[in-house]
Short mmCIF file of C-alpha atoms in Angstrom, two decimals:
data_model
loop_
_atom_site.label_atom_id
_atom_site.label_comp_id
_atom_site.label_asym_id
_atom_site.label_seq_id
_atom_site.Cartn_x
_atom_site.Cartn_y
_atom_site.Cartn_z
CA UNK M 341 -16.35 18.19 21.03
CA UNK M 342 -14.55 14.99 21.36
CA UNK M 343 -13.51 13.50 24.13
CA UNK M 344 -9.76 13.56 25.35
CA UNK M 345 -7.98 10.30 24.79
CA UNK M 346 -6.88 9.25 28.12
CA UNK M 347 -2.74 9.28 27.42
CA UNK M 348 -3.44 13.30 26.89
CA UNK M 349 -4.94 13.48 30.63
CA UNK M 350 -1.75 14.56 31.77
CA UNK M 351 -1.67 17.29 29.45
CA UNK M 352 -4.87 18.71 30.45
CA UNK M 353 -3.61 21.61 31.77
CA UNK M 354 -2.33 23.09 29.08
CA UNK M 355 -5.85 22.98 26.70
CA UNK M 356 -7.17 26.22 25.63
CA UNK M 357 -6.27 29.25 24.43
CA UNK M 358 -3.76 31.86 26.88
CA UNK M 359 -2.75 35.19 26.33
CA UNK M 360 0.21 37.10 28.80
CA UNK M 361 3.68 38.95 28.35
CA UNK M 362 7.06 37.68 28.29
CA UNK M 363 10.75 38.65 28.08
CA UNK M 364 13.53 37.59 26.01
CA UNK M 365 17.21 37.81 25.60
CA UNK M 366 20.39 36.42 24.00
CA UNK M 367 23.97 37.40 24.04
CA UNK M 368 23.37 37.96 19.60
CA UNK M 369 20.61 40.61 19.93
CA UNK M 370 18.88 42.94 22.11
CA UNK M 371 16.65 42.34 24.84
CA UNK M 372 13.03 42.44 23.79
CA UNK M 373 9.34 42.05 25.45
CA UNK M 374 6.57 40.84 23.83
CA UNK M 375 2.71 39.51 23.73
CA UNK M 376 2.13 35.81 23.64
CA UNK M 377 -1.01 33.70 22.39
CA UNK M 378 -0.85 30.06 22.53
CA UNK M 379 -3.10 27.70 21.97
CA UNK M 380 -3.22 23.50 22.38
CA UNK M 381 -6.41 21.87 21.38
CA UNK M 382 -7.08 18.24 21.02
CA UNK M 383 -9.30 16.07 18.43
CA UNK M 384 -10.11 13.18 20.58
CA UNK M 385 -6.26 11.53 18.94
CA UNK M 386 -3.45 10.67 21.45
CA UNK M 387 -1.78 13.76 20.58
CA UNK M 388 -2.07 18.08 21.64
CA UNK M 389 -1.57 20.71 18.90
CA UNK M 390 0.04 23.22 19.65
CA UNK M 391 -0.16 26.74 18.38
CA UNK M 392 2.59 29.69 19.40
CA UNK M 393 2.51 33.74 18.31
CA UNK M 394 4.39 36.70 19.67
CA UNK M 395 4.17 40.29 18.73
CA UNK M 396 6.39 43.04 20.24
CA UNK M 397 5.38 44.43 23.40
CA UNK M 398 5.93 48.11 21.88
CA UNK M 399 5.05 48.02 18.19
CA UNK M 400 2.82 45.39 18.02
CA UNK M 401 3.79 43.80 15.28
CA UNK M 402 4.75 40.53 14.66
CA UNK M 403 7.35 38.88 15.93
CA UNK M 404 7.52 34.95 16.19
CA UNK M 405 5.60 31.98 15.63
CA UNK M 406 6.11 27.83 15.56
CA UNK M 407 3.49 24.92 15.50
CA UNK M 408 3.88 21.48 16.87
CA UNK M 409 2.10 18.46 18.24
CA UNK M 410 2.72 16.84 21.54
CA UNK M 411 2.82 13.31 21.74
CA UNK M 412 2.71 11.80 25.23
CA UNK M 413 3.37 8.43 25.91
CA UNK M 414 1.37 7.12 28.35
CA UNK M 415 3.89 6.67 31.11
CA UNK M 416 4.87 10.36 31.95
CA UNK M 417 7.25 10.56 28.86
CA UNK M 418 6.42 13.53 26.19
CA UNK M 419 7.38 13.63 22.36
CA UNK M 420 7.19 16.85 20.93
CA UNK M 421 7.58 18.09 17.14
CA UNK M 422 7.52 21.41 16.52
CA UNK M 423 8.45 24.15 13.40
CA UNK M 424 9.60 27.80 13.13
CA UNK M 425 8.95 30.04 10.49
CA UNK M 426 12.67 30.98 11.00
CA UNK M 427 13.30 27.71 8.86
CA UNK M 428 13.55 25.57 11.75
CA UNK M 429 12.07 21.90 12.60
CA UNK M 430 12.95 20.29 16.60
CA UNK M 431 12.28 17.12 17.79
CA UNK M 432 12.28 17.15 21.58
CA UNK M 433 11.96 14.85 24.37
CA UNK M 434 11.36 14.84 27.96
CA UNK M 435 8.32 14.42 31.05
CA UNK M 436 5.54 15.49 31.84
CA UNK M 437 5.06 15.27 36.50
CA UNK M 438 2.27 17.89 37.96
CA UNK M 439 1.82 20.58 35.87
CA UNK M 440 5.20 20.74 34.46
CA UNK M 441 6.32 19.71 31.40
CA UNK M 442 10.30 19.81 30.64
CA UNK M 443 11.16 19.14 27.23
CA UNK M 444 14.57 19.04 25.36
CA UNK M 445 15.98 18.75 21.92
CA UNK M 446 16.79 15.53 20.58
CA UNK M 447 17.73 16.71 17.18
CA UNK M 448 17.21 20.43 15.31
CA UNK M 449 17.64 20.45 11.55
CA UNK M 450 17.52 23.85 9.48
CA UNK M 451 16.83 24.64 6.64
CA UNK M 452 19.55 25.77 3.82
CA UNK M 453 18.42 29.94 4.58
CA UNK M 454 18.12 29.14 8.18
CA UNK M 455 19.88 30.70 11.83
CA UNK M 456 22.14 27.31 12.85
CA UNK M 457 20.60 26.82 16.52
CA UNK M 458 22.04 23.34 17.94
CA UNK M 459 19.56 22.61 20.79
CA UNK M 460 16.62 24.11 23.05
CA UNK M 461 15.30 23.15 26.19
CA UNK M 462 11.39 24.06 26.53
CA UNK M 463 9.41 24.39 29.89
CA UNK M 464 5.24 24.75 30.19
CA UNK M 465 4.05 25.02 33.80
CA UNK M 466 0.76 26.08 35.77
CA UNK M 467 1.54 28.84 38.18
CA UNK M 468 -1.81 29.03 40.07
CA UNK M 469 -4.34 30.51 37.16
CA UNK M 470 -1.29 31.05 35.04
CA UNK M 471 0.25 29.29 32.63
CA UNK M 472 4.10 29.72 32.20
CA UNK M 473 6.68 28.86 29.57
CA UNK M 474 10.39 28.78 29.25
CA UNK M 475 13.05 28.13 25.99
CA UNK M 476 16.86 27.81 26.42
CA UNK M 477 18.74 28.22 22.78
CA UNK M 478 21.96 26.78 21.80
CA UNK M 479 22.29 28.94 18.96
CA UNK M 480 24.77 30.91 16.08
CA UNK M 481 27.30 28.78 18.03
CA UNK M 482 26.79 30.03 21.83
CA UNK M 483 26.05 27.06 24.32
CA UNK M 484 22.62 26.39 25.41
CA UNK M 485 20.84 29.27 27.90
CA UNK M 486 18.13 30.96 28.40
CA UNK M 487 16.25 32.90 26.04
CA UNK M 488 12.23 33.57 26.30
CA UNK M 489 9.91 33.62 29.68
CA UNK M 490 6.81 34.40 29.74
CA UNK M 491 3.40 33.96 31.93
CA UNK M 492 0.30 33.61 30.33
CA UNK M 493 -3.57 33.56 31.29
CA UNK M 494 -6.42 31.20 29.85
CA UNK M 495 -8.94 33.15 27.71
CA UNK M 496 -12.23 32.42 28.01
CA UNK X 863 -4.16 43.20 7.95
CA UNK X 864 -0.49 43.35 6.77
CA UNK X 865 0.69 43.88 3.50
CA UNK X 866 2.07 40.76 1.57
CA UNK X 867 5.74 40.79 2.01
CA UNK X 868 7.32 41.07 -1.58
CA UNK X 869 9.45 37.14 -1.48
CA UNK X 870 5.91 35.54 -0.86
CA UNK X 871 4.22 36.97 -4.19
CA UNK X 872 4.77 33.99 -5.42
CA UNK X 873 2.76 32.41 -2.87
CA UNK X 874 -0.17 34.06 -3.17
CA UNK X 875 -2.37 31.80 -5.12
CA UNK X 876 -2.06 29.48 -1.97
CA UNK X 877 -3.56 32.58 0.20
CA UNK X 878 -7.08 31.57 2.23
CA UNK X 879 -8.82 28.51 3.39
CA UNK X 880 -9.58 25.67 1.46
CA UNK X 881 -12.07 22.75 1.66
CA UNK X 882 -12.19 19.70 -0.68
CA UNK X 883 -12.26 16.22 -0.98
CA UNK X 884 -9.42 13.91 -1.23
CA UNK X 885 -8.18 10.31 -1.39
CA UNK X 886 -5.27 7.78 -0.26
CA UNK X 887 -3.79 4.90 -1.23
CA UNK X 888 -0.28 3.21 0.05
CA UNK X 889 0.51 -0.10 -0.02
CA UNK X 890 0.74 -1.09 4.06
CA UNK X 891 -2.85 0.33 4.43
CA UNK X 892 -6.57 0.21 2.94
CA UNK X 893 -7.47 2.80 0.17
CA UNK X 894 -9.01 5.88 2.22
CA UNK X 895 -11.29 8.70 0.98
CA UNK X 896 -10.96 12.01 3.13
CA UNK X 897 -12.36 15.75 3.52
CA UNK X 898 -9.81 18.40 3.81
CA UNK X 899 -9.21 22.08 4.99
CA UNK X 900 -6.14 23.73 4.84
CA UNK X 901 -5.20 27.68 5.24
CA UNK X 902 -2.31 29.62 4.56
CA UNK X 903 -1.94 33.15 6.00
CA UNK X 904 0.60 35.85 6.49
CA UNK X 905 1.71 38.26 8.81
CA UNK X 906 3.22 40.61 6.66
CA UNK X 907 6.88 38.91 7.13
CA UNK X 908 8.66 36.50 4.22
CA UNK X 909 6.83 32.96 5.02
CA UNK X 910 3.60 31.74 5.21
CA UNK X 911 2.01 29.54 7.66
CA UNK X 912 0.53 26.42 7.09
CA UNK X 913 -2.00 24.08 8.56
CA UNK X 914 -3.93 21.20 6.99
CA UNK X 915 -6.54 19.11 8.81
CA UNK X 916 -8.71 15.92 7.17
CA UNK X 917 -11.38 14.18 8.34
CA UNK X 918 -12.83 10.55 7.47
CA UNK X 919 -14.98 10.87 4.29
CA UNK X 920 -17.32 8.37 5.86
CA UNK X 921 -17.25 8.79 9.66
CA UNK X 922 -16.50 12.41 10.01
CA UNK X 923 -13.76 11.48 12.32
CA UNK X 924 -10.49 13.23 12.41
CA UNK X 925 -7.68 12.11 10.57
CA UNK X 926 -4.65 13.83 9.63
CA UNK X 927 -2.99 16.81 10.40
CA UNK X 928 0.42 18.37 9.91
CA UNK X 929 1.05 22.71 10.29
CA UNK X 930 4.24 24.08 8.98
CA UNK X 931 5.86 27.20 7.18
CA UNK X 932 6.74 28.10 3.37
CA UNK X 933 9.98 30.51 3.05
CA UNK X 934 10.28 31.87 -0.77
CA UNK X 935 13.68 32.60 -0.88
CA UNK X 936 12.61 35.54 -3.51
CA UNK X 937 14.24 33.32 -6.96
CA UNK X 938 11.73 30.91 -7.03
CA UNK X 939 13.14 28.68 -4.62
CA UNK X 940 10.77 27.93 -1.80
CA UNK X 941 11.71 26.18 1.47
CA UNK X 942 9.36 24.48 3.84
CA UNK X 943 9.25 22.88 7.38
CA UNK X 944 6.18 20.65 8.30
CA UNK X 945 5.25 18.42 11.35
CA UNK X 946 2.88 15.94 11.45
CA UNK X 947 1.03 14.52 14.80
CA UNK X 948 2.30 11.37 13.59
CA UNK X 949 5.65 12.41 15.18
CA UNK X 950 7.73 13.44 12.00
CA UNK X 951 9.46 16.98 11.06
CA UNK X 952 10.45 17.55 7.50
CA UNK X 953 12.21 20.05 5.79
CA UNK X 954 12.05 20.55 2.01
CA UNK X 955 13.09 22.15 -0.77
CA UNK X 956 11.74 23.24 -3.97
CA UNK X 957 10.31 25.97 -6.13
CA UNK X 958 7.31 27.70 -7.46
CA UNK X 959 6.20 28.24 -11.34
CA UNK X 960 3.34 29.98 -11.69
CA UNK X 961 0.84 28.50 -9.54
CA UNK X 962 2.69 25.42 -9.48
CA UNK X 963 4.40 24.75 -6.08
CA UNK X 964 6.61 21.22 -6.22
CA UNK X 965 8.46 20.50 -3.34
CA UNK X 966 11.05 17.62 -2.30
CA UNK X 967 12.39 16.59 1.32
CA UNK X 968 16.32 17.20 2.38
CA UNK X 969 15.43 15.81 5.63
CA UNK X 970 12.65 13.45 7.25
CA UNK X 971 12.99 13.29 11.08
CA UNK X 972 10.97 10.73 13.28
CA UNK X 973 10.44 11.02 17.35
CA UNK X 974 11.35 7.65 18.84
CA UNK X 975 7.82 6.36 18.65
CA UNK X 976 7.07 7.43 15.00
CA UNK X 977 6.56 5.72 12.06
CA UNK X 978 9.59 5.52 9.75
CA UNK X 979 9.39 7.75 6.87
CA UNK X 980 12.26 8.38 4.98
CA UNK X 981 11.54 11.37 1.60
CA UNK X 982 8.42 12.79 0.53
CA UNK X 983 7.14 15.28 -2.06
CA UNK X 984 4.69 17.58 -1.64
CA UNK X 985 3.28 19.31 -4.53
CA UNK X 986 0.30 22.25 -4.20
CA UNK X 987 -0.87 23.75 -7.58
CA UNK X 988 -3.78 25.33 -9.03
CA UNK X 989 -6.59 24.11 -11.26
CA UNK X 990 -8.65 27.32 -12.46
CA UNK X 991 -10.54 28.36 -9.03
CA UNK X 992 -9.10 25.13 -7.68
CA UNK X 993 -6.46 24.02 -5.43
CA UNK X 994 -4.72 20.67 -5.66
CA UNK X 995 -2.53 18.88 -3.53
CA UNK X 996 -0.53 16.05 -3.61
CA UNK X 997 1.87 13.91 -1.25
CA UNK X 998 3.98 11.00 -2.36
CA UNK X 999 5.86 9.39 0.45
CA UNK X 1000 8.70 6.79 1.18
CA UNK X 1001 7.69 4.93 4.51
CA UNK X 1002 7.77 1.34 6.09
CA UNK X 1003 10.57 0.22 3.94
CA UNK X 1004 9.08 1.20 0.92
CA UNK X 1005 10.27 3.49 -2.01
CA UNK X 1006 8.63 6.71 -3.09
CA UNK X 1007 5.11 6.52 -4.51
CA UNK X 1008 2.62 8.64 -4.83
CA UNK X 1009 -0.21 8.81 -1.06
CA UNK X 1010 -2.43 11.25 -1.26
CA UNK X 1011 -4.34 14.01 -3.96
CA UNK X 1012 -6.80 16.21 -3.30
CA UNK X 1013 -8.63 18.85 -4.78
CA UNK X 1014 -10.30 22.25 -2.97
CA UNK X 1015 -12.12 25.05 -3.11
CA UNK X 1016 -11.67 28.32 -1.12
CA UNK X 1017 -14.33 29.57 1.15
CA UNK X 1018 -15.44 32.58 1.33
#
């Protein structure tokens, strides 16, 4: 187990392995509810993996996915890369203060087969024990709002 | 476990985890000789995930990393979005022959703090019970030229 390079310290909270519920909706398709692991582990680098899967809430199948490092910067600023099975790659940008990390698009390229979303705004916070996330979508050419919620607890 | 969506047939030599040795040259760095694991799995749904981690050959120490997602567009044609800790998002194109998976960037994307890469080509194919992969890059100012081959076996 190595030991966390200090520019990830602020990231902390977010290491291990959480499991919850959360809701989504957007103006294109119907609301849904779903299951959420996540997952950010570290290797000792200056930078968090991160690790995202949803299945729905009724069927239990699968629903989304995406993978990404963060890449904090030592002063409170946040890089983040990140990829969807859905054919899409984000860079984002934003802070880390507390246990809350804001993060926003910077640039979202698709690939040819690919849904055209335009920007997203992601939010990871600790609520008490839990751990909570948040993604606005710009998306098939609607302006940027909010799509997913969810609250999540750390497995053991 | 799901049943292999049809479009990633093609795919499924890649299917499973794989360990193996590789090596790297480029010319802004030292020669470097590296252990690697990489899985790809599926969910039943027409991509399939991807993550790759290496380690020093010498030292054990981590390395590399990148995670992304190959969607076979069901012709051949094979699309794929990868990020790297590193700070870059790519998205390629490319197809599959056999078990023969060449792939080319449309897009390299850097985070403000990233090194600049510019095109890659990523290439995965199979050598009887072996799987090979290969990376040439464009980065620092340079042109394309070959990084990084490997060669692994699936575990059990």
């Amino acid at each position: 187990m190595a030991e966390l390079h200090p520019v990830c310290a602020p990231l902390a909270f977010l290491l291990g392995t959480w499991r919850g519920a959360g809701a989504g909706v957007y103006p294109s398709i119907e609301d849904f509810w779903y299951t959420e692991e996540v997952s950010f582990t570290h290797v000792g680098k200056p930078f968090v993996a991160y690790v995202q899967k949803t299945k729905d809430a009724g069927t239990g199948l699968p629903l989304h996915a995406e993978a990404g490092y963060l890449r904090p910067q030592g002063d409170g600023r946040v890089e983040m890369v990140l990829v969807q099975p859905s054919g899409i790659a984000e860079l984002l940008e934003g802070a880390v203060e507390g246990c809350n990390l804001k993060l926003a698009s910077t640039a979202v390229l698709g690939t040819a087969s690919a849904k055209p979303v335009t920007a997203t705004e992601r939010r990871f916070w600790a609520d008490g024990e839990a751990l909570c996330s948040s993604v606005a979508m710009a998306a098939m050419g609607m302006e940027l709002q909010h799509h997913v919620v969810s609250e999540m607890h750390r497995l053991p």
